[in-house]
mmCIF file of C-alpha atoms in Angstrom:
data_model
loop_
_atom_site.group_PDB
_atom_site.id
_atom_site.type_symbol
_atom_site.label_atom_id
_atom_site.label_comp_id
_atom_site.label_asym_id
_atom_site.label_seq_id
_atom_site.Cartn_x
_atom_site.Cartn_y
_atom_site.Cartn_z
ATOM 1 C CA ASP E 1 -2.405 -19.508 -5.741
ATOM 2 C CA ALA E 2 0.314 -17.553 -7.741
ATOM 3 C CA GLY E 3 -0.090 -13.845 -6.300
ATOM 4 C CA VAL E 4 -1.089 -11.085 -7.957
ATOM 5 C CA ILE E 5 1.020 -10.404 -11.303
ATOM 6 C CA GLN E 6 2.757 -8.195 -12.573
ATOM 7 C CA SER E 7 5.105 -6.814 -15.758
ATOM 8 C CA PRO E 8 7.333 -5.846 -16.487
ATOM 9 C CA ARG E 9 9.097 -5.819 -13.559
ATOM 10 C CA HIS E 10 10.783 -3.138 -14.580
ATOM 11 C CA GLU E 11 11.068 -0.712 -17.408
ATOM 12 C CA VAL E 12 13.548 1.983 -18.840
ATOM 13 C CA THR E 13 12.033 4.133 -21.475
ATOM 14 C CA GLU E 14 13.441 6.971 -22.700
ATOM 15 C CA MET E 15 11.156 10.613 -22.178
ATOM 16 C CA GLY E 16 8.038 10.977 -24.926
ATOM 17 C CA GLN E 17 7.523 6.847 -24.878
ATOM 18 C CA GLU E 18 4.716 4.965 -24.002
ATOM 19 C CA VAL E 19 4.616 2.534 -21.474
ATOM 20 C CA THR E 20 2.272 -0.225 -20.109
ATOM 21 C CA LEU E 21 2.336 -1.686 -17.259
ATOM 22 C CA ARG E 22 0.210 -4.704 -16.544
ATOM 23 C CA CYS E 23 -1.428 -7.295 -13.555
ATOM 24 C CA LYS E 24 -3.070 -10.331 -13.346
ATOM 25 C CA PRO E 25 -4.899 -9.890 -10.381
ATOM 26 C CA ILE E 26 -5.601 -13.125 -7.403
ATOM 27 C CA SER E 27 -8.320 -14.889 -9.110
ATOM 28 C CA GLY E 28 -11.527 -14.653 -7.823
ATOM 29 C CA HIS E 29 -10.924 -11.403 -6.602
ATOM 30 C CA ASP E 30 -12.814 -8.330 -8.387
ATOM 31 C CA TYR E 31 -11.506 -5.104 -6.628
ATOM 32 C CA LEU E 32 -8.310 -4.462 -8.278
ATOM 33 C CA PHE E 33 -6.277 -1.328 -7.572
ATOM 34 C CA TRP E 34 -3.098 0.649 -9.140
ATOM 35 C CA TYR E 35 -0.109 2.626 -6.898
ATOM 36 C CA ARG E 36 2.650 5.220 -7.455
ATOM 37 C CA GLN E 37 5.112 4.551 -5.027
ATOM 38 C CA THR E 38 8.220 6.974 -4.691
ATOM 39 C CA MET E 39 10.478 8.664 -2.572
ATOM 40 C CA MET E 40 8.094 12.306 -2.019
ATOM 41 C CA ARG E 41 4.960 10.797 -2.165
ATOM 42 C CA GLY E 42 5.075 7.986 -0.824
ATOM 43 C CA LEU E 43 1.795 5.286 -1.951
ATOM 44 C CA GLU E 44 -0.448 6.965 -3.742
ATOM 45 C CA LEU E 45 -3.724 5.459 -4.886
ATOM 46 C CA LEU E 46 -4.210 5.825 -8.783
ATOM 47 C CA ILE E 47 -7.139 4.129 -9.870
ATOM 48 C CA TYR E 48 -9.312 1.308 -8.458
ATOM 49 C CA PHE E 49 -12.108 -1.442 -10.288
ATOM 50 C CA ASN E 50 -14.663 -3.138 -8.989
ATOM 51 C CA ASN E 51 -15.590 -5.536 -11.230
ATOM 52 C CA ASN E 52 -13.557 -4.218 -14.237
ATOM 53 C CA VAL E 53 -15.442 -1.265 -14.488
ATOM 54 C CA PRO E 54 -13.563 2.423 -12.697
ATOM 55 C CA ILE E 55 -14.864 3.545 -8.953
ATOM 56 C CA ASP E 56 -12.807 6.434 -9.040
ATOM 57 C CA ASP E 57 -9.585 7.519 -10.683
ATOM 58 C CA SER E 58 -9.538 10.822 -8.814
ATOM 59 C CA GLY E 59 -5.605 10.342 -8.167
ATOM 60 C CA MET E 60 -4.347 9.703 -11.719
ATOM 61 C CA PRO E 61 -2.236 12.844 -12.135
ATOM 62 C CA GLU E 62 -3.542 14.079 -15.322
ATOM 63 C CA ASP E 63 -4.644 12.861 -18.757
ATOM 64 C CA ARG E 64 -1.576 11.322 -19.765
ATOM 65 C CA PHE E 65 -2.161 8.536 -17.784
ATOM 66 C CA SER E 66 -5.130 5.306 -18.381
ATOM 67 C CA ALA E 67 -6.179 2.509 -17.073
ATOM 68 C CA LYS E 68 -8.306 -0.387 -18.077
ATOM 69 C CA MET E 69 -9.634 -3.807 -17.236
ATOM 70 C CA PRO E 70 -10.981 -5.283 -20.313
ATOM 71 C CA ASN E 71 -11.744 -8.483 -18.013
ATOM 72 C CA ALA E 72 -11.718 -9.878 -14.324
ATOM 73 C CA SER E 73 -8.467 -11.517 -15.119
ATOM 74 C CA PHE E 74 -6.245 -8.626 -16.062
ATOM 75 C CA SER E 75 -6.040 -4.858 -16.153
ATOM 76 C CA THR E 76 -2.896 -2.246 -17.806
ATOM 77 C CA LEU E 77 -1.913 0.996 -16.746
ATOM 78 C CA LYS E 78 -0.788 3.060 -19.376
ATOM 79 C CA ILE E 79 1.557 6.846 -19.779
ATOM 80 C CA GLN E 80 1.982 8.081 -22.846
ATOM 81 C CA PRO E 81 3.796 9.757 -23.616
ATOM 82 C CA SER E 82 6.229 9.206 -20.279
ATOM 83 C CA GLU E 83 8.224 12.083 -18.427
ATOM 84 C CA PRO E 84 11.145 11.615 -15.665
ATOM 85 C CA ARG E 85 8.877 12.798 -12.875
ATOM 86 C CA ASP E 86 6.294 9.408 -13.449
ATOM 87 C CA SER E 87 9.677 7.572 -12.287
ATOM 88 C CA ALA E 88 8.202 5.130 -8.797
ATOM 89 C CA VAL E 89 7.010 1.968 -8.319
ATOM 90 C CA TYR E 90 3.397 0.757 -9.480
ATOM 91 C CA PHE E 91 1.997 -1.415 -7.673
ATOM 92 C CA CYS E 92 -1.016 -3.160 -8.552
ATOM 93 C CA ALA E 93 -2.861 -4.874 -5.494
ATOM 94 C CA SER E 94 -6.423 -7.248 -5.715
ATOM 95 C CA SER E 95 -8.761 -8.155 -3.116
ATOM 96 C CA SER E 96 -12.369 -9.564 -2.136
ATOM 97 C CA THR E 97 -15.617 -7.516 -1.216
ATOM 98 C CA GLY E 98 -15.749 -8.454 2.437
ATOM 99 C CA GLN E 99 -12.489 -8.921 2.804
ATOM 100 C CA GLU E 100 -11.153 -6.357 3.495
ATOM 101 C CA THR E 101 -7.143 -7.244 3.222
ATOM 102 C CA GLN E 102 -5.231 -5.900 -0.432
ATOM 103 C CA TYR E 103 -2.888 -8.519 -2.254
ATOM 104 C CA PHE E 104 -0.122 -6.635 -3.678
ATOM 105 C CA GLY E 105 1.898 -7.615 -6.751
ATOM 106 C CA PRO E 106 5.255 -7.534 -7.135
ATOM 107 C CA GLY E 107 5.359 -4.247 -8.633
ATOM 108 C CA THR E 108 7.434 -2.510 -11.885
ATOM 109 C CA ARG E 109 9.710 -0.261 -11.586
ATOM 110 C CA LEU E 110 9.783 2.225 -13.829
ATOM 111 C CA LEU E 111 12.256 4.429 -14.590
ATOM 112 C CA VAL E 112 12.209 7.442 -17.874
ATOM 113 C CA LEU E 113 15.039 9.126 -18.642
ATOM 114 C CA ALA H 1 -11.222 12.683 3.989
ATOM 115 C CA GLN H 2 -8.910 10.461 5.971
ATOM 116 C CA SER H 3 -5.001 11.659 6.916
ATOM 117 C CA VAL H 4 -2.210 9.377 8.762
ATOM 118 C CA THR H 5 1.135 10.321 10.473
ATOM 119 C CA GLN H 6 3.594 8.009 10.882
ATOM 120 C CA LEU H 7 5.662 9.965 13.277
ATOM 121 C CA ASP H 8 8.681 8.457 12.907
ATOM 122 C CA SER H 9 10.304 7.748 9.666
ATOM 123 C CA GLN H 10 13.755 5.422 10.790
ATOM 124 C CA VAL H 11 13.674 3.681 13.765
ATOM 125 C CA PRO H 12 16.839 1.844 14.530
ATOM 126 C CA VAL H 13 16.960 -1.171 17.062
ATOM 127 C CA PHE H 14 18.541 -4.209 18.646
ATOM 128 C CA GLU H 15 17.543 -7.502 18.235
ATOM 129 C CA GLU H 16 15.171 -9.469 20.431
ATOM 130 C CA ALA H 17 14.367 -5.625 21.789
ATOM 131 C CA PRO H 18 10.882 -4.449 22.112
ATOM 132 C CA VAL H 19 9.498 -1.844 19.383
ATOM 133 C CA GLU H 20 6.744 0.398 18.798
ATOM 134 C CA LEU H 21 5.899 2.213 15.481
ATOM 135 C CA ARG H 22 3.561 5.364 15.976
ATOM 136 C CA CYS H 23 1.013 5.796 13.717
ATOM 137 C CA ASN H 24 -1.851 8.897 14.633
ATOM 138 C CA TYR H 25 -4.289 9.394 11.991
ATOM 139 C CA SER H 26 -7.288 12.016 11.178
ATOM 140 C CA SER H 27 -10.451 11.431 10.666
ATOM 141 C CA SER H 28 -14.178 13.093 11.081
ATOM 142 C CA VAL H 29 -15.755 9.315 10.496
ATOM 143 C CA SER H 30 -15.291 6.482 11.880
ATOM 144 C CA VAL H 31 -12.454 4.426 10.416
ATOM 145 C CA TYR H 32 -10.322 0.847 9.830
ATOM 146 C CA LEU H 33 -7.153 0.657 10.545
ATOM 147 C CA PHE H 34 -4.386 -1.213 8.749
ATOM 148 C CA TRP H 35 -0.264 -1.957 9.437
ATOM 149 C CA TYR H 36 1.143 -3.349 6.180
ATOM 150 C CA VAL H 37 4.916 -4.590 5.910
ATOM 151 C CA GLN H 38 6.869 -3.915 3.051
ATOM 152 C CA TYR H 39 10.313 -5.897 2.854
ATOM 153 C CA PRO H 40 13.355 -4.709 -0.064
ATOM 154 C CA ASN H 41 11.819 -5.355 -4.002
ATOM 155 C CA GLN H 42 8.837 -6.914 -2.720
ATOM 156 C CA GLY H 43 5.072 -5.740 -1.984
ATOM 157 C CA LEU H 44 2.995 -4.635 0.429
ATOM 158 C CA GLN H 45 1.776 -7.539 2.913
ATOM 159 C CA LEU H 46 -1.262 -7.172 5.515
ATOM 160 C CA LEU H 47 0.202 -7.484 9.257
ATOM 161 C CA LEU H 48 -2.897 -6.757 10.887
ATOM 162 C CA LYS H 49 -6.322 -5.083 10.819
ATOM 163 C CA TYR H 50 -8.767 -3.421 12.972
ATOM 164 C CA LEU H 51 -12.391 -2.973 11.756
ATOM 165 C CA SER H 52 -14.574 -3.304 15.152
ATOM 166 C CA GLY H 53 -14.483 -5.034 18.550
ATOM 167 C CA SER H 54 -11.210 -5.403 20.421
ATOM 168 C CA THR H 55 -8.567 -2.463 20.416
ATOM 169 C CA LEU H 56 -6.064 -4.722 20.734
ATOM 170 C CA VAL H 57 -5.372 -6.058 17.462
ATOM 171 C CA LYS H 58 -2.875 -9.557 16.785
ATOM 172 C CA GLY H 59 -1.309 -10.199 13.232
ATOM 173 C CA ILE H 60 1.457 -11.815 12.437
ATOM 174 C CA ASN H 61 4.852 -12.946 12.939
ATOM 175 C CA GLY H 62 4.232 -11.484 16.663
ATOM 176 C CA PHE H 63 3.117 -7.933 15.967
ATOM 177 C CA GLU H 64 0.407 -6.101 17.311
ATOM 178 C CA ALA H 65 -1.419 -2.798 17.490
ATOM 179 C CA GLU H 66 -3.739 -1.428 19.634
ATOM 180 C CA PHE H 67 -6.639 1.199 18.353
ATOM 181 C CA ASN H 68 -7.126 4.279 20.911
ATOM 182 C CA LYS H 69 -10.503 6.461 19.274
ATOM 183 C CA SER H 70 -9.586 9.574 21.695
ATOM 184 C CA GLN H 71 -6.163 9.811 21.029
ATOM 185 C CA THR H 72 -6.518 8.822 17.142
ATOM 186 C CA SER H 73 -3.962 6.123 17.430
ATOM 187 C CA PHE H 74 -2.757 3.105 16.223
ATOM 188 C CA HIS H 75 1.025 1.899 17.138
ATOM 189 C CA LEU H 76 2.119 -1.113 16.624
ATOM 190 C CA ARG H 77 4.118 -3.230 19.297
ATOM 191 C CA LYS H 78 6.600 -6.178 19.509
ATOM 192 C CA PRO H 79 7.901 -7.509 22.230
ATOM 193 C CA SER H 80 10.782 -8.584 21.121
ATOM 194 C CA VAL H 81 12.187 -7.974 17.711
ATOM 195 C CA HIS H 82 13.838 -10.364 14.780
ATOM 196 C CA ILE H 83 16.696 -9.528 12.112
ATOM 197 C CA SER H 84 13.877 -10.540 10.199
ATOM 198 C CA ASP H 85 11.292 -7.554 11.155
ATOM 199 C CA THR H 86 13.624 -5.309 9.525
ATOM 200 C CA ALA H 87 11.479 -3.555 6.178
ATOM 201 C CA GLU H 88 9.236 -0.759 5.978
ATOM 202 C CA TYR H 89 6.321 -0.825 8.057
ATOM 203 C CA PHE H 90 3.535 1.787 6.641
ATOM 204 C CA CYS H 91 0.185 2.392 8.862
ATOM 205 C CA ALA H 92 -3.635 2.838 6.670
ATOM 206 C CA VAL H 93 -6.431 3.928 7.147
ATOM 207 C CA ARG H 94 -10.033 3.872 5.202
ATOM 208 C CA ASP H 95 -13.360 5.287 5.563
ATOM 209 C CA ALA H 96 -15.133 2.636 7.551
ATOM 210 C CA GLY H 97 -18.679 4.030 5.180
ATOM 211 C CA GLY H 98 -19.544 1.649 2.159
ATOM 212 C CA THR H 99 -19.254 3.807 -0.642
ATOM 213 C CA SER H 100 -15.158 4.083 -0.350
ATOM 214 C CA TYR H 101 -14.375 -0.112 0.081
ATOM 215 C CA GLY H 102 -11.023 -0.585 -0.304
ATOM 216 C CA LYS H 103 -9.624 3.241 -0.940
ATOM 217 C CA LEU H 104 -6.819 3.411 1.335
ATOM 218 C CA THR H 105 -4.980 6.561 2.575
ATOM 219 C CA PHE H 106 -1.391 5.263 3.538
ATOM 220 C CA GLY H 107 1.496 7.085 5.562
ATOM 221 C CA GLN H 108 4.904 7.958 4.771
ATOM 222 C CA GLY H 109 6.545 4.730 6.172
ATOM 223 C CA THR H 110 8.921 3.460 9.055
ATOM 224 C CA ILE H 111 11.667 2.212 8.892
ATOM 225 C CA LEU H 112 12.569 -0.265 10.834
ATOM 226 C CA THR H 113 16.237 -1.638 11.236
ATOM 227 C CA VAL H 114 17.112 -4.070 13.540
ATOM 228 C CA HIS H 115 20.579 -4.561 14.683
ATOM 229 C CA PRO H 116 22.433 -7.805 15.789
#
């Protein structure tokens, strides 16, 4: 199995630009999670989906952030407009019902100048 | 709501020495507990988990952890560490109820550095 795939691995952009992060979960997994990791705040859950439906988005910092999961094999996290404080590593993880194990992708390192 | 406190931000240790990484949690309900490891420039990987049953849980790479409900702790231990164990370790908790599946709360992490 290829594991969770995230793209791009690195993204450098300027303040005000739109940023789209992509995730392909492990085939057969029905849960998908988006996390953000920063030195100041640690690892935070932003949003998670079950069967492509958003279940809890209480961790999404503000309206500039949005996430979609149009099908079982693809999800996006979009930031529009981006700000320097959005600089972080964004992780996608997937899991299967009853498994109680989340499988993390390698992350996208985002730098907003 | 749950919270997790990892009592040490950094733990230096010599190779082949034992190590303990401390984790305390706070919750008003029953919980599931996890330890994840993050190697440099990689995502997190599950080391072990406590869901129910025996309070001593064994995981990968020779690690084990003990759930202590009275002390609300879930400390991670390894009797003899290797250079390759150098990484950041995260303790995590979630409400054991079915309505919050997957919603993990992570601690701030402990950086374990193993010296030769």
